[in-house]
Amino acid sequence: MERLFVDDCIFCQIIQNKASCTKVWENDEYLAIKNKFPEAPIDILVMPKWHIEKADTRKSPEIFWNDFMKAIWEITALQKLDEDGYVLQNNGAGYNHLEHEHTHILSGMPKLH
Ligand SMILES: [Zn+2]
Ligand SMILES: [Zn+2]
């Protein structure tokens, strides 16, 4: 699959080492970093290593989300969040501060029900 980048996307800049980040984990296709502007005591951003938005059909949704969730679960286990508890936050449409697809792994805040 072609890996597109968008010049003014901060995540694309981070992936290409044009902007700094605190890396938590990565594999060939996904990168996890600490959120510089955390919304919880632990706020890890997991993103594909290319610019893909919700409506992007270059990779089938089933394969994309399957691989994405495998990455997320690996990170939660490595960070011991599978013991401490965590919330996944995936925003869409107007609630997305950045259109580059990503999921927040949040932990350390009061539990939601
Ligand atoms: Zn991007
Ligand atoms: Zn976000």
Short mmCIF file of N, CA and C and ligand atoms in Angstrom, two decimals:
data_model
loop_
_atom_site.label_atom_id
_atom_site.label_comp_id
_atom_site.label_asym_id
_atom_site.label_seq_id
_atom_site.Cartn_x
_atom_site.Cartn_y
_atom_site.Cartn_z
N MET A 1 0.83 -1.19 0.00
CA MET A 1 0.00 0.00 0.00
C MET A 1 0.87 1.25 0.00
N GLU A 2 0.48 2.21 -0.80
CA GLU A 2 1.22 3.46 -0.89
C GLU A 2 1.15 4.21 0.44
N ARG A 3 2.28 4.71 0.90
CA ARG A 3 2.32 5.42 2.18
C ARG A 3 2.40 6.91 1.93
N LEU A 4 1.29 7.56 2.06
CA LEU A 4 1.22 8.99 1.81
C LEU A 4 1.48 9.77 3.09
N PHE A 5 2.11 10.93 2.93
CA PHE A 5 2.27 11.86 4.04
C PHE A 5 1.67 13.20 3.65
N VAL A 6 1.24 13.94 4.66
CA VAL A 6 0.71 15.29 4.44
C VAL A 6 1.66 16.26 5.13
N ASP A 7 2.15 17.24 4.39
CA ASP A 7 3.22 18.12 4.88
C ASP A 7 2.88 18.84 6.18
N ASP A 8 1.65 19.35 6.30
CA ASP A 8 1.33 20.15 7.49
C ASP A 8 0.67 19.33 8.60
N CYS A 9 0.77 18.00 8.51
CA CYS A 9 0.24 17.12 9.56
C CYS A 9 1.36 16.82 10.56
N ILE A 10 1.14 17.16 11.83
CA ILE A 10 2.18 16.97 12.85
C ILE A 10 2.53 15.49 13.01
N PHE A 11 1.56 14.60 12.90
CA PHE A 11 1.86 13.16 13.02
C PHE A 11 2.74 12.70 11.86
N CYS A 12 2.44 13.16 10.65
CA CYS A 12 3.29 12.81 9.50
C CYS A 12 4.71 13.33 9.70
N GLN A 13 4.83 14.52 10.28
CA GLN A 13 6.16 15.08 10.54
C GLN A 13 6.91 14.22 11.56
N ILE A 14 6.20 13.78 12.61
CA ILE A 14 6.82 12.92 13.64
C ILE A 14 7.28 11.60 13.02
N ILE A 15 6.43 10.99 12.21
CA ILE A 15 6.75 9.70 11.60
C ILE A 15 7.99 9.81 10.71
N GLN A 16 8.15 10.95 10.06
CA GLN A 16 9.30 11.16 9.18
C GLN A 16 10.50 11.78 9.91
N ASN A 17 10.44 11.81 11.25
CA ASN A 17 11.52 12.39 12.07
C ASN A 17 11.76 13.87 11.79
N LYS A 18 10.73 14.58 11.35
CA LYS A 18 10.84 16.02 11.12
C LYS A 18 10.34 16.80 12.34
N ALA A 19 9.74 16.10 13.29
CA ALA A 19 9.29 16.71 14.55
C ALA A 19 9.59 15.71 15.66
N SER A 20 9.80 16.22 16.87
CA SER A 20 10.22 15.34 17.97
C SER A 20 9.02 14.68 18.63
N CYS A 21 9.31 13.57 19.30
CA CYS A 21 8.26 12.88 20.06
C CYS A 21 8.93 12.02 21.12
N THR A 22 8.14 11.55 22.08
CA THR A 22 8.60 10.54 23.02
C THR A 22 7.97 9.23 22.60
N LYS A 23 8.80 8.37 22.00
CA LYS A 23 8.29 7.12 21.44
C LYS A 23 8.02 6.12 22.55
N VAL A 24 6.90 5.43 22.47
CA VAL A 24 6.54 4.39 23.44
C VAL A 24 6.73 3.00 22.83
N TRP A 25 6.39 2.88 21.55
CA TRP A 25 6.40 1.56 20.88
C TRP A 25 6.23 1.80 19.39
N GLU A 26 6.73 0.85 18.58
CA GLU A 26 6.44 0.92 17.14
C GLU A 26 6.63 -0.45 16.52
N ASN A 27 5.97 -0.66 15.40
CA ASN A 27 6.31 -1.77 14.52
C ASN A 27 6.37 -1.20 13.11
N ASP A 28 6.30 -2.05 12.09
CA ASP A 28 6.46 -1.54 10.72
C ASP A 28 5.35 -0.56 10.35
N GLU A 29 4.16 -0.78 10.86
CA GLU A 29 3.00 -0.02 10.38
C GLU A 29 2.43 0.98 11.36
N TYR A 30 2.72 0.82 12.66
CA TYR A 30 2.09 1.68 13.67
C TYR A 30 3.14 2.24 14.62
N LEU A 31 2.84 3.44 15.14
CA LEU A 31 3.73 4.13 16.07
C LEU A 31 2.92 4.57 17.28
N ALA A 32 3.50 4.42 18.47
CA ALA A 32 2.85 4.90 19.70
C ALA A 32 3.78 5.91 20.37
N ILE A 33 3.22 7.07 20.72
CA ILE A 33 4.01 8.14 21.35
C ILE A 33 3.24 8.69 22.56
N LYS A 34 3.97 9.37 23.45
CA LYS A 34 3.29 10.07 24.53
C LYS A 34 2.64 11.34 23.97
N ASN A 35 1.43 11.62 24.39
CA ASN A 35 0.76 12.86 23.99
C ASN A 35 1.44 14.03 24.70
N LYS A 36 1.89 15.02 23.94
CA LYS A 36 2.51 16.21 24.53
C LYS A 36 1.49 17.04 25.31
N PHE A 37 0.22 16.85 25.01
CA PHE A 37 -0.85 17.61 25.68
C PHE A 37 -1.84 16.61 26.28
N PRO A 38 -1.38 15.87 27.34
CA PRO A 38 -2.17 14.73 27.82
C PRO A 38 -3.54 15.13 28.38
N GLU A 39 -4.51 14.27 28.12
CA GLU A 39 -5.87 14.46 28.63
C GLU A 39 -6.11 13.59 29.86
N ALA A 40 -5.10 12.84 30.27
CA ALA A 40 -5.17 11.95 31.44
C ALA A 40 -3.74 11.74 31.90
N PRO A 41 -3.52 11.20 33.14
CA PRO A 41 -2.15 10.96 33.62
C PRO A 41 -1.32 10.13 32.64
N ILE A 42 -1.95 9.15 31.98
CA ILE A 42 -1.30 8.42 30.88
C ILE A 42 -2.13 8.65 29.63
N ASP A 43 -1.49 9.15 28.59
CA ASP A 43 -2.18 9.44 27.33
C ASP A 43 -1.22 9.08 26.20
N ILE A 44 -1.40 7.88 25.66
CA ILE A 44 -0.54 7.38 24.58
C ILE A 44 -1.32 7.46 23.28
N LEU A 45 -0.70 8.04 22.27
CA LEU A 45 -1.31 8.16 20.95
C LEU A 45 -0.78 7.04 20.07
N VAL A 46 -1.68 6.26 19.49
CA VAL A 46 -1.29 5.19 18.57
C VAL A 46 -1.79 5.57 17.19
N MET A 47 -0.90 5.52 16.20
CA MET A 47 -1.26 5.98 14.85
C MET A 47 -0.62 5.11 13.78
N PRO A 48 -1.26 5.02 12.62
CA PRO A 48 -0.60 4.37 11.50
C PRO A 48 0.55 5.24 11.01
N LYS A 49 1.58 4.59 10.43
CA LYS A 49 2.77 5.32 9.97
C LYS A 49 2.58 5.88 8.56
N TRP A 50 1.39 6.25 8.25
CA TRP A 50 1.11 6.95 7.00
C TRP A 50 -0.17 7.74 7.22
N HIS A 51 -0.41 8.71 6.37
CA HIS A 51 -1.58 9.57 6.59
C HIS A 51 -2.83 8.87 6.07
N ILE A 52 -3.66 8.41 7.00
CA ILE A 52 -4.92 7.76 6.63
C ILE A 52 -6.02 8.42 7.47
N GLU A 53 -7.11 8.75 6.83
CA GLU A 53 -8.25 9.36 7.52
C GLU A 53 -9.41 8.38 7.51
N LYS A 54 -10.45 8.67 8.29
CA LYS A 54 -11.55 7.71 8.46
C LYS A 54 -12.12 7.23 7.13
N ALA A 55 -12.25 8.12 6.17
CA ALA A 55 -12.92 7.77 4.91
C ALA A 55 -11.98 7.10 3.91
N ASP A 56 -10.71 6.94 4.30
CA ASP A 56 -9.71 6.40 3.38
C ASP A 56 -9.98 4.91 3.11
N THR A 57 -10.03 4.52 1.86
CA THR A 57 -10.35 3.12 1.53
C THR A 57 -9.16 2.39 0.92
N ARG A 58 -7.94 2.97 1.04
CA ARG A 58 -6.79 2.28 0.44
C ARG A 58 -6.48 0.96 1.16
N LYS A 59 -6.82 0.87 2.42
CA LYS A 59 -6.67 -0.40 3.13
C LYS A 59 -8.05 -0.78 3.64
N SER A 60 -8.43 -2.03 3.52
CA SER A 60 -9.79 -2.39 3.91
C SER A 60 -9.97 -2.13 5.41
N PRO A 61 -11.13 -1.65 5.84
CA PRO A 61 -11.35 -1.35 7.26
C PRO A 61 -11.10 -2.56 8.15
N GLU A 62 -11.48 -3.77 7.68
CA GLU A 62 -11.30 -4.96 8.51
C GLU A 62 -9.82 -5.17 8.82
N ILE A 63 -8.98 -5.09 7.80
CA ILE A 63 -7.54 -5.32 8.00
C ILE A 63 -6.94 -4.17 8.80
N PHE A 64 -7.33 -2.95 8.46
CA PHE A 64 -6.77 -1.79 9.15
C PHE A 64 -7.04 -1.86 10.65
N TRP A 65 -8.32 -2.05 11.01
CA TRP A 65 -8.68 -2.03 12.44
C TRP A 65 -8.20 -3.27 13.17
N ASN A 66 -8.14 -4.40 12.49
CA ASN A 66 -7.59 -5.62 13.11
C ASN A 66 -6.13 -5.40 13.49
N ASP A 67 -5.34 -4.88 12.55
CA ASP A 67 -3.92 -4.65 12.81
C ASP A 67 -3.74 -3.55 13.86
N PHE A 68 -4.59 -2.53 13.79
CA PHE A 68 -4.51 -1.41 14.73
C PHE A 68 -4.81 -1.90 16.15
N MET A 69 -5.86 -2.71 16.30
CA MET A 69 -6.22 -3.20 17.64
C MET A 69 -5.14 -4.14 18.18
N LYS A 70 -4.53 -4.95 17.32
CA LYS A 70 -3.44 -5.81 17.78
C LYS A 70 -2.30 -4.97 18.33
N ALA A 71 -1.98 -3.88 17.64
CA ALA A 71 -0.93 -2.97 18.11
C ALA A 71 -1.32 -2.37 19.46
N ILE A 72 -2.56 -1.91 19.57
CA ILE A 72 -3.02 -1.28 20.82
C ILE A 72 -2.95 -2.26 21.98
N TRP A 73 -3.38 -3.50 21.76
CA TRP A 73 -3.37 -4.48 22.86
C TRP A 73 -1.94 -4.84 23.25
N GLU A 74 -1.03 -4.88 22.29
CA GLU A 74 0.37 -5.15 22.62
C GLU A 74 0.92 -4.03 23.50
N ILE A 75 0.58 -2.80 23.17
CA ILE A 75 1.06 -1.64 23.95
C ILE A 75 0.46 -1.66 25.35
N THR A 76 -0.84 -1.92 25.48
CA THR A 76 -1.45 -1.94 26.82
C THR A 76 -0.79 -3.01 27.69
N ALA A 77 -0.44 -4.15 27.11
CA ALA A 77 0.22 -5.21 27.87
C ALA A 77 1.63 -4.78 28.27
N LEU A 78 2.39 -4.22 27.34
CA LEU A 78 3.76 -3.79 27.64
C LEU A 78 3.78 -2.70 28.71
N GLN A 79 2.78 -1.84 28.71
CA GLN A 79 2.71 -0.74 29.68
C GLN A 79 2.02 -1.19 30.98
N LYS A 80 1.67 -2.47 31.07
CA LYS A 80 0.97 -3.05 32.23
C LYS A 80 -0.41 -2.41 32.45
N LEU A 81 -0.94 -1.81 31.41
CA LEU A 81 -2.26 -1.19 31.55
C LEU A 81 -3.37 -2.24 31.51
N ASP A 82 -3.04 -3.45 31.05
CA ASP A 82 -4.03 -4.51 31.10
C ASP A 82 -4.28 -4.95 32.54
N GLU A 83 -3.39 -4.50 33.47
CA GLU A 83 -3.62 -4.73 34.90
C GLU A 83 -4.24 -3.51 35.56
N ASP A 84 -3.78 -2.34 35.17
CA ASP A 84 -4.20 -1.09 35.83
C ASP A 84 -5.51 -0.53 35.27
N GLY A 85 -5.88 -0.94 34.08
CA GLY A 85 -7.10 -0.42 33.46
C GLY A 85 -6.80 0.71 32.51
N TYR A 86 -7.59 0.79 31.46
CA TYR A 86 -7.38 1.84 30.47
C TYR A 86 -8.67 2.08 29.70
N VAL A 87 -8.71 3.21 29.01
CA VAL A 87 -9.83 3.57 28.14
C VAL A 87 -9.25 3.86 26.77
N LEU A 88 -9.90 3.36 25.72
CA LEU A 88 -9.51 3.71 24.36
C LEU A 88 -10.44 4.81 23.86
N GLN A 89 -9.83 5.84 23.29
CA GLN A 89 -10.63 6.94 22.76
C GLN A 89 -10.27 7.15 21.29
N ASN A 90 -11.26 6.96 20.46
CA ASN A 90 -11.08 7.15 19.02
C ASN A 90 -12.13 8.14 18.55
N ASN A 91 -11.68 9.32 18.18
CA ASN A 91 -12.61 10.38 17.82
C ASN A 91 -12.93 10.36 16.34
N GLY A 92 -14.05 10.97 16.01
CA GLY A 92 -14.42 11.06 14.60
C GLY A 92 -15.07 12.38 14.28
N ALA A 93 -15.11 12.63 12.99
CA ALA A 93 -15.74 13.84 12.46
C ALA A 93 -15.25 15.07 13.21
N GLY A 94 -16.15 15.92 13.70
CA GLY A 94 -15.77 17.19 14.31
C GLY A 94 -15.03 17.06 15.64
N TYR A 95 -15.03 15.86 16.25
CA TYR A 95 -14.36 15.69 17.53
C TYR A 95 -12.88 15.34 17.38
N ASN A 96 -12.44 15.17 16.15
CA ASN A 96 -11.05 14.80 15.94
C ASN A 96 -10.20 16.06 15.85
N HIS A 97 -9.23 16.21 16.76
CA HIS A 97 -8.37 17.40 16.69
C HIS A 97 -7.37 17.27 15.56
N LEU A 98 -7.10 16.04 15.12
CA LEU A 98 -6.20 15.79 13.99
C LEU A 98 -6.83 14.71 13.13
N GLU A 99 -6.88 14.94 11.83
CA GLU A 99 -7.57 13.98 10.96
C GLU A 99 -6.75 12.72 10.69
N HIS A 100 -5.44 12.77 10.93
CA HIS A 100 -4.60 11.57 10.83
C HIS A 100 -5.14 10.56 11.87
N GLU A 101 -5.61 9.42 11.38
CA GLU A 101 -6.29 8.46 12.26
C GLU A 101 -5.41 8.10 13.44
N HIS A 102 -5.99 8.10 14.63
CA HIS A 102 -5.24 7.71 15.82
C HIS A 102 -6.21 7.35 16.94
N THR A 103 -5.71 6.60 17.89
CA THR A 103 -6.48 6.24 19.08
C THR A 103 -5.67 6.63 20.31
N HIS A 104 -6.34 7.19 21.31
CA HIS A 104 -5.70 7.49 22.59
C HIS A 104 -5.87 6.29 23.52
N ILE A 105 -4.78 5.88 24.17
CA ILE A 105 -4.88 4.94 25.29
C ILE A 105 -4.74 5.80 26.55
N LEU A 106 -5.83 5.88 27.32
CA LEU A 106 -5.87 6.75 28.50
C LEU A 106 -5.90 5.88 29.76
N SER A 107 -5.18 6.33 30.81
CA SER A 107 -5.20 5.60 32.07
C SER A 107 -4.86 6.55 33.21
N GLY A 108 -5.21 6.13 34.42
CA GLY A 108 -4.84 6.90 35.61
C GLY A 108 -5.89 7.89 36.05
N MET A 109 -7.00 7.98 35.34
CA MET A 109 -8.07 8.90 35.75
C MET A 109 -9.17 8.11 36.43
N PRO A 110 -10.14 8.81 37.10
CA PRO A 110 -11.24 8.06 37.73
C PRO A 110 -11.93 7.16 36.72
N LYS A 111 -12.38 6.00 37.20
CA LYS A 111 -12.98 5.03 36.29
C LYS A 111 -14.34 5.51 35.77
N LEU A 112 -14.58 5.25 34.49
CA LEU A 112 -15.87 5.52 33.88
C LEU A 112 -16.69 4.24 33.91
N HIS A 113 -17.98 4.37 33.85
CA HIS A 113 -18.82 3.17 33.82
C HIS A 113 -19.75 3.20 32.62
ZN ZN B 1 -0.69 12.69 8.84
ZN ZN B 2 -6.64 12.74 19.50
#
